[in-house]
PDB file of C-alpha atoms in Angstrom:
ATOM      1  CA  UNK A1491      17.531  61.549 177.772  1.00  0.00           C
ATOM      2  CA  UNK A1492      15.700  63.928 180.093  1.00  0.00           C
ATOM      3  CA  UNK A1493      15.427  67.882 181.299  1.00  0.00           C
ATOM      4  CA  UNK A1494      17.367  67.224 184.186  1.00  0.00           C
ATOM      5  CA  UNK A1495      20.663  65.497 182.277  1.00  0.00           C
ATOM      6  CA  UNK A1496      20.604  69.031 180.383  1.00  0.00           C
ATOM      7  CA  UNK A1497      20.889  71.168 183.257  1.00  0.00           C
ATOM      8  CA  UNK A1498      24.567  71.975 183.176  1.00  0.00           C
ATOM      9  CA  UNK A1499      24.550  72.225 180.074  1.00  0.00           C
ATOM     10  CA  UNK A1500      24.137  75.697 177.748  1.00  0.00           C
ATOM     11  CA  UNK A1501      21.534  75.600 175.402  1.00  0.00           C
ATOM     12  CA  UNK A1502      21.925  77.065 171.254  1.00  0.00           C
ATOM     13  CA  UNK A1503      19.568  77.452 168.713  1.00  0.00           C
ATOM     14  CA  UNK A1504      21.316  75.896 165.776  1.00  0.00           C
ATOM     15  CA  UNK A1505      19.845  76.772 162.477  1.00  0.00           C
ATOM     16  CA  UNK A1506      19.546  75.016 159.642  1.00  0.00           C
ATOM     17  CA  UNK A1507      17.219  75.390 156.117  1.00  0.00           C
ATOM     18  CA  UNK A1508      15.105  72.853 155.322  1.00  0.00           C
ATOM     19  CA  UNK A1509      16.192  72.105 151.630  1.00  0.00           C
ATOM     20  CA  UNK A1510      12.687  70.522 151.165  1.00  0.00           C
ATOM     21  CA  UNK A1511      13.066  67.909 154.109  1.00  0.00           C
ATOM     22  CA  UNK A1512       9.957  66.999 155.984  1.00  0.00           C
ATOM     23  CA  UNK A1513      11.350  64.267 158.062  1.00  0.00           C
ATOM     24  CA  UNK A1514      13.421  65.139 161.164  1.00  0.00           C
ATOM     25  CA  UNK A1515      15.375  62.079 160.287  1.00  0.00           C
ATOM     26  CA  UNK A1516      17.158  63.325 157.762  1.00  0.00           C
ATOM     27  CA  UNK A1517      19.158  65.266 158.965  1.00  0.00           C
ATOM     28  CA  UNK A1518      23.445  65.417 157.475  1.00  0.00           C
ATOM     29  CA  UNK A1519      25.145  61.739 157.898  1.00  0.00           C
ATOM     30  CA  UNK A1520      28.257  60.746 156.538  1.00  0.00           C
ATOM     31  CA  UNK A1521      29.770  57.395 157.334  1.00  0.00           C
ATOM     32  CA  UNK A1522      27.042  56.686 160.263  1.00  0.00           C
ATOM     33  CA  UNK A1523      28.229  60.360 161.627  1.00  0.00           C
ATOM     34  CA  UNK A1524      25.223  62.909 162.136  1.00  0.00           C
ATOM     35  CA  UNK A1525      26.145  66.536 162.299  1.00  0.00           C
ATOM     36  CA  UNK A1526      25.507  70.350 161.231  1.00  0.00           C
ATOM     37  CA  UNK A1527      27.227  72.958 159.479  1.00  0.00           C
ATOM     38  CA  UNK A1528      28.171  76.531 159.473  1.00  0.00           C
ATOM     39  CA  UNK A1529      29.568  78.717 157.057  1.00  0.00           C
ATOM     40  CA  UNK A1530      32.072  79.837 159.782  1.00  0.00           C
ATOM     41  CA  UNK A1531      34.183  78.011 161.798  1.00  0.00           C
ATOM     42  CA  UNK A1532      31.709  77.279 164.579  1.00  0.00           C
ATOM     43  CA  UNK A1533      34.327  77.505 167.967  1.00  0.00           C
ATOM     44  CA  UNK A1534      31.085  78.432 170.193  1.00  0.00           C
ATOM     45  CA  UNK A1535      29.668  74.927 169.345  1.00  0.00           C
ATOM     46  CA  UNK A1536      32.032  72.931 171.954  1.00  0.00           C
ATOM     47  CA  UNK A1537      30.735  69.711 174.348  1.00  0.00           C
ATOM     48  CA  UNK A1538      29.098  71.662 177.293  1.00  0.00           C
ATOM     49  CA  UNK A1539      26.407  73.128 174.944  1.00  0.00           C
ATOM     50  CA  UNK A1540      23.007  71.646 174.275  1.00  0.00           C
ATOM     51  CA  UNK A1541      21.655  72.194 170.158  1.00  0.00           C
ATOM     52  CA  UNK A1542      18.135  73.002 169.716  1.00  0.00           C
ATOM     53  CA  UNK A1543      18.230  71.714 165.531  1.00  0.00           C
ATOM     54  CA  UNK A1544      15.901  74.662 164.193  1.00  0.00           C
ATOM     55  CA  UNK A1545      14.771  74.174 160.647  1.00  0.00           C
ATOM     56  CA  UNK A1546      13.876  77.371 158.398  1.00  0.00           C
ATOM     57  CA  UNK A1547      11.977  76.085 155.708  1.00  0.00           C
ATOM     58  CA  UNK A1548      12.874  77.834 152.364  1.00  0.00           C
ATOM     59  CA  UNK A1549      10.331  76.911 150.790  1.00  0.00           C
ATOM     60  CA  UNK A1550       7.095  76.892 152.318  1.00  0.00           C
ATOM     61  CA  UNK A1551       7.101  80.111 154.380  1.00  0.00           C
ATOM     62  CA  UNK A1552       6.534  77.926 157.526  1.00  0.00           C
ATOM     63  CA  UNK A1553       7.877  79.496 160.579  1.00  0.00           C
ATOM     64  CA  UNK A1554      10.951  78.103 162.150  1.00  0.00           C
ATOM     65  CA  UNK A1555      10.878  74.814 163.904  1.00  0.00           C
ATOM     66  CA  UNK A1556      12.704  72.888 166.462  1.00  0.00           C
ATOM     67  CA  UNK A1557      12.686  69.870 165.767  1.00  0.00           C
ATOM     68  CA  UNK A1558      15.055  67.956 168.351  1.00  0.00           C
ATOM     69  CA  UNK A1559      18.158  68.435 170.457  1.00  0.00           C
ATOM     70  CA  UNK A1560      21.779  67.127 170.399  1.00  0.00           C
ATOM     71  CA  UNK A1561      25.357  67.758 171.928  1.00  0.00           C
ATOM     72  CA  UNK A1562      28.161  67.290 170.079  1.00  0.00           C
ATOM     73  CA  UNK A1563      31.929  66.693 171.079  1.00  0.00           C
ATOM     74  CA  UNK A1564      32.307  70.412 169.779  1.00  0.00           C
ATOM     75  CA  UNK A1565      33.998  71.832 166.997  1.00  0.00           C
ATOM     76  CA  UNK A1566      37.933  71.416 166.121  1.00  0.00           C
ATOM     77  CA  UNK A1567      40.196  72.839 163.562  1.00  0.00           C
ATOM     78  CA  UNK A1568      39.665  69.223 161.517  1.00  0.00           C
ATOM     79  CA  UNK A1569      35.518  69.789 161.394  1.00  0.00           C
ATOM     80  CA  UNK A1570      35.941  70.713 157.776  1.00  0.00           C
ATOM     81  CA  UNK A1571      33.973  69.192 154.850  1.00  0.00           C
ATOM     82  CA  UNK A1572      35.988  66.856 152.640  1.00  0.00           C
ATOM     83  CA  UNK A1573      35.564  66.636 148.997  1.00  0.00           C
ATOM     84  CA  UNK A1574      33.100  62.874 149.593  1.00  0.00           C
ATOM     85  CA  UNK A1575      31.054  65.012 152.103  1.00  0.00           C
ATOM     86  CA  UNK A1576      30.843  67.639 149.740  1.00  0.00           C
ATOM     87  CA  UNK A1577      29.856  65.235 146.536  1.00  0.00           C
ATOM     88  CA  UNK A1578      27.275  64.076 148.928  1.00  0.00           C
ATOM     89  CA  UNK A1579      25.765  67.381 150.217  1.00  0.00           C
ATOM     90  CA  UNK A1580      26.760  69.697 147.649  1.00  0.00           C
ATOM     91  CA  UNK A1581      25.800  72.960 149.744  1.00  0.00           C
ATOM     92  CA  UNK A1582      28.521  71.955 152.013  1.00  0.00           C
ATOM     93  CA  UNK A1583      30.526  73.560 149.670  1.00  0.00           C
ATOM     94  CA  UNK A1584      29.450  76.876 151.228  1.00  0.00           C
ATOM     95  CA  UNK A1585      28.735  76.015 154.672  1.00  0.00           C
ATOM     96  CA  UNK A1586      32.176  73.832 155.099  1.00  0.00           C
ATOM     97  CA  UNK A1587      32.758  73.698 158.994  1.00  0.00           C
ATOM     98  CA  UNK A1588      30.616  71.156 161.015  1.00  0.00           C
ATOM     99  CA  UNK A1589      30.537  69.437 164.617  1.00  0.00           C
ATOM    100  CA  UNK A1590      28.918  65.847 164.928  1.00  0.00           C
ATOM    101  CA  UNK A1591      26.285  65.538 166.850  1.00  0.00           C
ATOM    102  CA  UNK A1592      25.699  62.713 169.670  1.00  0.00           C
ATOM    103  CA  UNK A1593      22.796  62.050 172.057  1.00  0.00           C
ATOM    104  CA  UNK A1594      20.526  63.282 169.080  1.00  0.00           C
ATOM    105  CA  UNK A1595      17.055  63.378 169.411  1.00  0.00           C
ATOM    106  CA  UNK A1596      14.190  64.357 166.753  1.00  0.00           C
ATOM    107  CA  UNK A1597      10.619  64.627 167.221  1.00  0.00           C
ATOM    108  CA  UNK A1598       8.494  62.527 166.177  1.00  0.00           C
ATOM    109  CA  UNK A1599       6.276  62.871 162.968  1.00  0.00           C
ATOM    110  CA  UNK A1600       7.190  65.644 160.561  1.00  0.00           C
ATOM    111  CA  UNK A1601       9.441  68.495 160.152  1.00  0.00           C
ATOM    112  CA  UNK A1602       5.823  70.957 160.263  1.00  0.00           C
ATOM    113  CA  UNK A1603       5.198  69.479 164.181  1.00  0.00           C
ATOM    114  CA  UNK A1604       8.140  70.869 165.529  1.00  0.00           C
ATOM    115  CA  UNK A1605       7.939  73.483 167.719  1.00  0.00           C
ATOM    116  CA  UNK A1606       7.210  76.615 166.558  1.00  0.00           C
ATOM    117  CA  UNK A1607      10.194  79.382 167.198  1.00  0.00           C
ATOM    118  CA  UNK A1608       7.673  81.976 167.342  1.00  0.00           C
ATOM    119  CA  UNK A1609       6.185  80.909 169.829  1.00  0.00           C
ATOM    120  CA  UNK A1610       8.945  80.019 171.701  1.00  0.00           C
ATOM    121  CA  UNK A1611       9.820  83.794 171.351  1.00  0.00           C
ATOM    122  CA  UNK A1612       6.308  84.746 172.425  1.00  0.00           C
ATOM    123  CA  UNK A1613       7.184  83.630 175.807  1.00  0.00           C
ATOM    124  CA  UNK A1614      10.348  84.927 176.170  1.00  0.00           C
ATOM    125  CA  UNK A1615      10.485  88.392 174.103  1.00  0.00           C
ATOM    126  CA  UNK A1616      14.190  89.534 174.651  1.00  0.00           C
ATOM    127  CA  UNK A1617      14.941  87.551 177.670  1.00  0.00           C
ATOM    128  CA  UNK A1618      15.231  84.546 175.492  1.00  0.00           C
ATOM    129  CA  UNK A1619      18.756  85.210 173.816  1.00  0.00           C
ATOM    130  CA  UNK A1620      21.567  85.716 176.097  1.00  0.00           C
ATOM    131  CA  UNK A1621      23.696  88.843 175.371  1.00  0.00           C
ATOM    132  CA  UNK A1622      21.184  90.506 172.605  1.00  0.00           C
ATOM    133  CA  UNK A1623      21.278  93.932 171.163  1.00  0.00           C
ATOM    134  CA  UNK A1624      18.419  93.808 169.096  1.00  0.00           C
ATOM    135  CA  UNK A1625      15.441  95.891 170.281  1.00  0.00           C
ATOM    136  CA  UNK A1626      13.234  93.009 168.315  1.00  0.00           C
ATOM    137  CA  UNK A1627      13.449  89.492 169.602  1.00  0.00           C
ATOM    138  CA  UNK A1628      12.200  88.336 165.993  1.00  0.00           C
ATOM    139  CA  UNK A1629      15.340  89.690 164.551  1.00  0.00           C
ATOM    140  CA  UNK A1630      17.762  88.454 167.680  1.00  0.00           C
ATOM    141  CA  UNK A1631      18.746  85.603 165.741  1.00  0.00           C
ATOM    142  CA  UNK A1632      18.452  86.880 162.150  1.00  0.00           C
ATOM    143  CA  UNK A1633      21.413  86.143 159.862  1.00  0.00           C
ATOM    144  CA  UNK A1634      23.099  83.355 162.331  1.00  0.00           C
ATOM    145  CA  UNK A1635      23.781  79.638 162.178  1.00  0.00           C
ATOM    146  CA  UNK A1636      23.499  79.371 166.021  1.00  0.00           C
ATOM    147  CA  UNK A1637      22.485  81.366 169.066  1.00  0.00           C
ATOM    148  CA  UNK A1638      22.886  81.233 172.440  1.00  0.00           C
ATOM    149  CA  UNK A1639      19.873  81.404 174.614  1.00  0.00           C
ATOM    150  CA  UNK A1640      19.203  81.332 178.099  1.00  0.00           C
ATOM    151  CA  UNK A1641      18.918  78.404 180.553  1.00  0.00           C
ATOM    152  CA  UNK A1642      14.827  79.396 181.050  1.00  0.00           C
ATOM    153  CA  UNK A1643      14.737  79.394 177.157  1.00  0.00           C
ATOM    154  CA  UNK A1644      16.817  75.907 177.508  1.00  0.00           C
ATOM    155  CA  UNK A1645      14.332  74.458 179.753  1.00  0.00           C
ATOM    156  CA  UNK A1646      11.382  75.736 178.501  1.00  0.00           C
ATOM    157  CA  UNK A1647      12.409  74.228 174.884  1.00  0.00           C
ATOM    158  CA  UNK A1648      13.601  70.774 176.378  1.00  0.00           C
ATOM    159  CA  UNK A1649       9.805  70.718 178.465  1.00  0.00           C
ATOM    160  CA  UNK A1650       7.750  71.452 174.730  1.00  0.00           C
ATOM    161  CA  UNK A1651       9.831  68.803 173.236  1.00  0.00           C
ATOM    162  CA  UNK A1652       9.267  66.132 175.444  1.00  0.00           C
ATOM    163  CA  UNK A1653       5.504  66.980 175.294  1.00  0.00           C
ATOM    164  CA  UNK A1654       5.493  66.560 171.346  1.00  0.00           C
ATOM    165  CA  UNK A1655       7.665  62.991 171.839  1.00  0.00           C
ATOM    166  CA  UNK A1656      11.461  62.510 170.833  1.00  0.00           C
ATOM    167  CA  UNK A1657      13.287  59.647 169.876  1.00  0.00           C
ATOM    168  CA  UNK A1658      16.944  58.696 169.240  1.00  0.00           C
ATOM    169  CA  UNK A1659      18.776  59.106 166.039  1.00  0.00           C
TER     170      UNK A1659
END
């Protein structure tokens, strides 16, 4: 995929923790299906949005990283964990609704040469997330599975990707 097949598209920071994973590849896949979770119903996650798959890492007090970029099909009232998907990611147990994701891509290497949200931020300051109240752009997405950011933001992101490498899930 490139930029330009992204451009009608809206693009969302969609957070995730790391739960010790260094590989990008591993991301949630049940029965050949890759996809994310929320602990809410996650209705702003539908087909004409691009994910940015941020990883907070909960363990070694890395910054947050994007690590690739995915749409999905978007989110219906049957995205809802099943018991099997919950024996095989337990925390799904908590964070029950989920869209699949198609078109993934993932950096290449490890989780730690994503690209750093911070920076990302740096960039941007407040004109990054669309519709923000918060006075600190650090905080702008604190608290949230996903966030909506502008199309700058969306094209700036998709640009620093392709410069670190992607390829297809």
């Amino acid at each position: 995929m490139t930029t330009n097949q992204f451009k009608n598209l809206s693009g969302i920071l969609k957070f995730e923790y790391s739960y010790g994973r260094t590989n990008p590849h591993d991301l949630l896949n049940f029965n050949n299906m890759y996809f994310t979770c929320s602990p809410k119903p996650a209705r702003q996650l539908s087909n004409d949005k691009l994910l940015f798959l941020v990883i907070l890492d909960d363990f070694q007090n890395e910054p947050p990283k994007i690590i690739g970029r995915s749409q999905t099909n978007g989110f219906t009232n049957q995205n809802v964990a099943n018991q099997q998907m919950i024996q095989k990611y337990p925390r799904l147990s908590h964070y029950k609704y989920y869209v699949d994701l198609i078109n993934t891509e993932v950096i290449k290497g490890s989780i730690l040469d994503g690209l750093n949200l911070y920076d990302v931020i740096d960039h941007f300051k407040l004109s990054m997330f669309v519709n923000t109240k918060a006075k600190n752009p650090y905080r702008a997405y604190a608290q949230q599975s996903y966030r909506l950011i502008s199309d700058d933001a969306r094209d700036y992101i998709n640009e620093e990707l392709e410069k670190i490498g992607l390829e297809s899930l």
